Amino acid sequence: MAKRDDTLPTGRAKRASAGRAALAWVLLVLLALACENGGAPGVDLPTTTAAPPTMHPEWVPVQVVAVVDGDTIRVEAGGEVFPLRYIGIDAPELSGPYTSEEPLGPEAHQANRDLVEGKTVYLEKDVSETDRYGRLLRYVYLTDGIFVNAELLRLGYAQVTTFPPDVRYQSLFLEMQADAREAGRGLWSSSLAVCDCSRDLYACTDFETVDAARACHEVCVAAGVGDVHRLDENGDGQACEGMP
């Protein structure tokens, strides 16, 4: 489930640069207008029942115009549309030109749609403006205060992924992930057998289905320990290919 975080294709670099420049101008204007209406007090640690975003005027309101997958959306601000990647979480992939579908990819996509599709959301920046694809990196809130990044973790449709320096809510995210794991929700359900990646513990025969084996493999790869259980014998990225 690790994201493709390479540089932008050459043919898109110029457009991405122009988009980032336009984005910076739009967000500066919106932020200035917000601050005129109430200043910029410090942000308390948010939870899934946080105070409404009107309490935090430094958050920038935008409109969600598309939900790409479980952790990426497109938002409109000041007449411009920008891709946005949720900070601190990683959801399973959908099938696409450069990706294959991962277990619970469609379900994570639907959960994200249920949360934000067509809605006004509020954006909070950490340190980085964008990733190397030119996507905004943001924490996202609904008008009722739900912290979308954390909620997807709590529902079990994403797992924690940390890329310093954007680590403001890492502790909260780990708590939400632990809650999902203990409750057996989503990626942590027994049917998917999301597993212990600390050492080599499993063989393909330990899993009831190939989806369960691949979910375990993908969790460990995303956690940065690679194919610790040696489930991908030929190194093609597909675990336990001999299973029915």
Coordinates of C-alpha atoms in Angstrom, one line a residue:
M1 CA 0.0 0.0 0.0
A2 CA 3.0 2.3 -0.2
K3 CA 2.4 5.3 -2.4
R4 CA 4.4 6.0 -5.6
D5 CA 6.3 9.0 -4.3
D6 CA 8.7 9.5 -7.3
T7 CA 9.2 12.7 -9.2
L8 CA 6.5 14.0 -11.6
P9 CA 6.7 12.8 -15.2
T10 CA 8.8 15.3 -17.2
G11 CA 5.9 16.3 -19.4
R12 CA 3.8 17.4 -16.4
A13 CA 6.5 19.2 -14.4
K14 CA 5.9 22.6 -16.0
R15 CA 2.1 22.4 -15.4
A16 CA 2.7 21.2 -11.8
S17 CA 5.0 24.1 -11.1
A18 CA 2.4 26.6 -12.4
G19 CA -0.3 24.9 -10.4
R20 CA 1.7 25.2 -7.2
A21 CA 2.3 28.9 -7.8
A22 CA -1.4 29.4 -8.3
L23 CA -2.2 27.4 -5.3
A24 CA 0.1 29.4 -3.1
W25 CA -1.6 32.6 -4.2
V26 CA -5.1 31.2 -3.6
L27 CA -4.3 29.9 -0.2
L28 CA -2.6 33.1 0.9
V29 CA -5.7 35.1 0.0
L30 CA -8.1 32.7 1.7
L31 CA -5.9 32.6 4.8
A32 CA -5.7 36.4 5.0
L33 CA -9.5 36.6 4.7
A34 CA -10.0 34.0 7.4
C35 CA -7.6 35.8 9.8
E36 CA -9.4 39.1 9.3
N37 CA -12.6 37.4 10.6
G38 CA -11.2 36.2 13.8
G39 CA -7.4 36.0 14.2
A40 CA -5.4 32.7 14.4
P41 CA -5.5 31.0 17.8
G42 CA -3.5 27.9 18.4
V43 CA -5.1 24.6 17.2
D44 CA -5.9 22.1 19.9
L45 CA -5.2 18.4 19.3
P46 CA -8.2 17.3 17.2
T47 CA -10.2 14.2 17.7
T48 CA -13.0 12.6 15.7
T49 CA -15.3 14.8 17.8
A50 CA -13.3 18.0 17.5
A51 CA -14.9 21.5 17.8
P52 CA -16.3 22.8 14.5
P53 CA -13.7 24.3 12.2
T54 CA -15.2 27.8 12.7
M55 CA -13.3 27.7 16.0
H56 CA -10.0 27.6 14.0
P57 CA -10.1 30.4 11.4
E58 CA -6.6 29.5 10.1
W59 CA -8.1 26.4 8.5
V60 CA -8.8 27.0 4.8
P61 CA -12.3 26.0 3.5
V62 CA -12.4 24.2 0.1
Q63 CA -14.9 22.2 -1.9
V64 CA -14.3 18.5 -2.6
V65 CA -14.9 18.0 -6.3
A66 CA -13.6 14.4 -6.6
V67 CA -12.6 11.5 -4.4
V68 CA -9.7 9.7 -6.1
D69 CA -9.2 6.8 -3.7
G70 CA -9.0 6.1 0.0
D71 CA -6.5 8.8 0.8
T72 CA -6.5 11.3 -2.1
I73 CA -9.1 13.9 -3.2
R74 CA -9.4 16.8 -5.5
V75 CA -10.5 20.2 -4.1
E76 CA -11.5 23.5 -5.6
A77 CA -10.2 26.8 -4.1
G78 CA -10.5 30.2 -5.7
G79 CA -11.6 28.7 -9.1
E80 CA -8.6 26.3 -9.2
V81 CA -8.7 22.5 -8.7
F82 CA -5.9 20.8 -6.8
P83 CA -5.1 17.2 -5.9
L84 CA -4.8 16.6 -2.2
R85 CA -3.2 13.8 -0.3
Y86 CA -4.1 13.1 3.4
I87 CA -1.2 13.5 5.7
G88 CA -0.1 10.5 7.9
I89 CA -2.3 7.7 6.5
D90 CA -2.1 5.2 3.6
A91 CA -5.1 3.5 2.2
P92 CA -5.1 0.4 0.0
E93 CA -4.8 1.1 -3.8
L94 CA -7.5 0.9 -6.5
S95 CA -6.7 -0.6 -9.8
G96 CA -5.2 1.9 -12.2
P97 CA -2.6 2.5 -14.9
Y98 CA 0.3 2.2 -12.5
T99 CA -1.3 0.3 -9.6
S100 CA -3.1 -3.0 -9.0
E101 CA -6.1 -3.3 -6.8
E102 CA -5.3 -4.1 -3.1
P103 CA -7.6 -5.8 -0.6
L104 CA -10.2 -3.3 0.6
G105 CA -9.1 -0.7 -2.0
P106 CA -12.7 -0.2 -3.2
E107 CA -14.1 -0.2 0.3
A108 CA -11.5 2.4 1.5
H109 CA -12.5 4.5 -1.6
Q110 CA -16.1 4.3 -0.7
A111 CA -15.5 5.2 2.9
N112 CA -13.7 8.3 1.8
R113 CA -16.5 9.2 -0.5
D114 CA -19.0 8.7 2.3
L115 CA -17.1 11.1 4.4
V116 CA -16.2 14.0 2.0
E117 CA -17.7 13.7 -1.5
G118 CA -19.3 16.9 -2.6
K119 CA -18.7 18.6 0.8
T120 CA -17.0 21.7 2.0
V121 CA -14.0 20.6 4.1
Y122 CA -11.4 22.5 6.0
L123 CA -7.6 22.1 5.5
E124 CA -4.8 22.3 8.0
K125 CA -1.2 22.4 6.9
D126 CA 1.7 20.8 8.8
V127 CA 5.2 21.6 7.4
S128 CA 5.2 20.5 3.8
E129 CA 3.1 22.3 1.2
T130 CA 3.0 19.4 -1.4
D131 CA 4.5 16.0 -2.1
R132 CA 6.7 15.3 -5.1
Y133 CA 3.7 14.7 -7.2
G134 CA 2.5 18.2 -6.6
R135 CA -0.4 17.1 -4.4
L136 CA -1.3 19.2 -1.4
L137 CA -0.4 17.6 1.9
R138 CA -3.1 18.4 4.5
Y139 CA -5.1 17.4 7.5
V140 CA -8.8 17.5 6.5
Y141 CA -11.9 18.3 8.7
L142 CA -15.6 18.2 8.1
T143 CA -17.9 21.0 9.2
D144 CA -19.1 18.9 12.1
G145 CA -15.5 18.6 13.4
I146 CA -14.7 15.1 12.2
F147 CA -11.0 14.7 11.5
V148 CA -11.0 12.8 8.2
N149 CA -7.5 11.5 8.4
A150 CA -8.1 10.0 11.9
E151 CA -11.5 8.8 11.1
L152 CA -10.3 6.6 8.2
L153 CA -7.7 5.1 10.5
R154 CA -10.4 4.5 13.2
L155 CA -12.7 2.8 10.6
G156 CA -9.8 0.5 9.6
Y157 CA -9.6 1.7 6.0
A158 CA -6.1 3.1 6.2
Q159 CA -3.0 2.6 8.3
V160 CA -0.5 5.0 9.7
T161 CA 2.4 6.1 7.5
T162 CA 4.8 8.7 8.7
F163 CA 7.0 11.0 6.6
P164 CA 8.8 13.6 8.7
P165 CA 8.5 16.5 9.1
D166 CA 4.7 16.2 8.8
V167 CA 4.2 14.3 12.1
R168 CA 1.9 16.7 14.1
Y169 CA -0.7 14.1 14.9
Q170 CA 1.3 10.9 14.8
S171 CA 0.3 9.9 18.4
L172 CA -3.4 10.4 17.7
F173 CA -3.2 8.5 14.5
L174 CA -1.5 5.5 16.2
E175 CA -4.3 5.6 18.8
M176 CA -6.9 5.5 16.1
Q177 CA -5.1 2.6 14.3
A178 CA -4.9 0.7 17.6
D179 CA -8.6 1.2 18.2
A180 CA -9.4 -0.3 14.7
R181 CA -7.0 -3.2 15.3
E182 CA -8.5 -4.1 18.7
A183 CA -12.0 -3.9 17.2
G184 CA -11.0 -5.9 14.1
R185 CA -12.3 -3.3 11.7
G186 CA -11.4 -3.1 8.0
L187 CA -7.8 -3.9 7.3
W188 CA -7.5 -5.4 10.8
S189 CA -10.4 -7.9 10.4
S190 CA -9.6 -11.6 11.0
S191 CA -10.7 -12.4 7.4
L192 CA -7.8 -10.2 6.1
A193 CA -5.3 -11.4 8.7
V194 CA -3.4 -8.2 8.9
C195 CA -0.3 -9.4 10.7
D196 CA 2.8 -9.1 12.8
C197 CA 5.7 -7.7 10.8
S198 CA 8.3 -7.8 13.5
R199 CA 9.9 -11.0 12.2
D200 CA 9.4 -13.9 9.8
L201 CA 6.3 -15.7 11.3
Y202 CA 4.1 -16.9 8.4
A203 CA 4.1 -19.1 5.3
C204 CA 1.5 -19.0 2.6
T205 CA -0.2 -22.1 4.1
D206 CA -0.9 -20.1 7.3
F207 CA -3.6 -18.0 5.5
E208 CA -7.1 -19.1 4.6
T209 CA -7.2 -17.0 1.3
V210 CA -4.7 -15.4 -1.1
D211 CA -6.3 -12.0 -0.2
A212 CA -5.4 -12.6 3.4
A213 CA -1.8 -13.5 2.5
R214 CA -1.5 -10.5 0.3
A215 CA -3.0 -8.1 2.9
C216 CA -0.3 -9.3 5.3
H217 CA 2.4 -8.9 2.8
E218 CA 1.3 -5.4 1.8
V219 CA 1.0 -4.2 5.4
C220 CA 4.6 -5.3 6.1
V221 CA 5.9 -3.7 2.9
A222 CA 4.1 -0.4 3.7
A223 CA 5.6 -0.6 7.2
G224 CA 9.0 -0.5 5.7
V225 CA 10.2 -4.0 6.5
G226 CA 9.7 -5.5 3.1
D227 CA 8.7 -9.1 2.5
V228 CA 9.7 -10.1 6.0
H229 CA 7.7 -13.4 5.8
R230 CA 9.1 -14.3 2.3
L231 CA 5.6 -14.6 0.8
D232 CA 6.7 -13.2 -2.6
E233 CA 9.0 -15.9 -3.9
N234 CA 9.7 -14.4 -7.3
G235 CA 9.9 -10.8 -6.1
D236 CA 7.1 -9.5 -8.5
G237 CA 5.1 -7.8 -5.7
Q238 CA 2.4 -10.5 -5.6
A239 CA 2.4 -12.7 -2.5
C240 CA 1.5 -16.4 -2.5
E241 CA 0.7 -16.7 -6.2
G242 CA 0.3 -20.5 -6.0
M243 CA -2.7 -20.2 -3.7
P244 CA -6.2 -20.7 -5.1

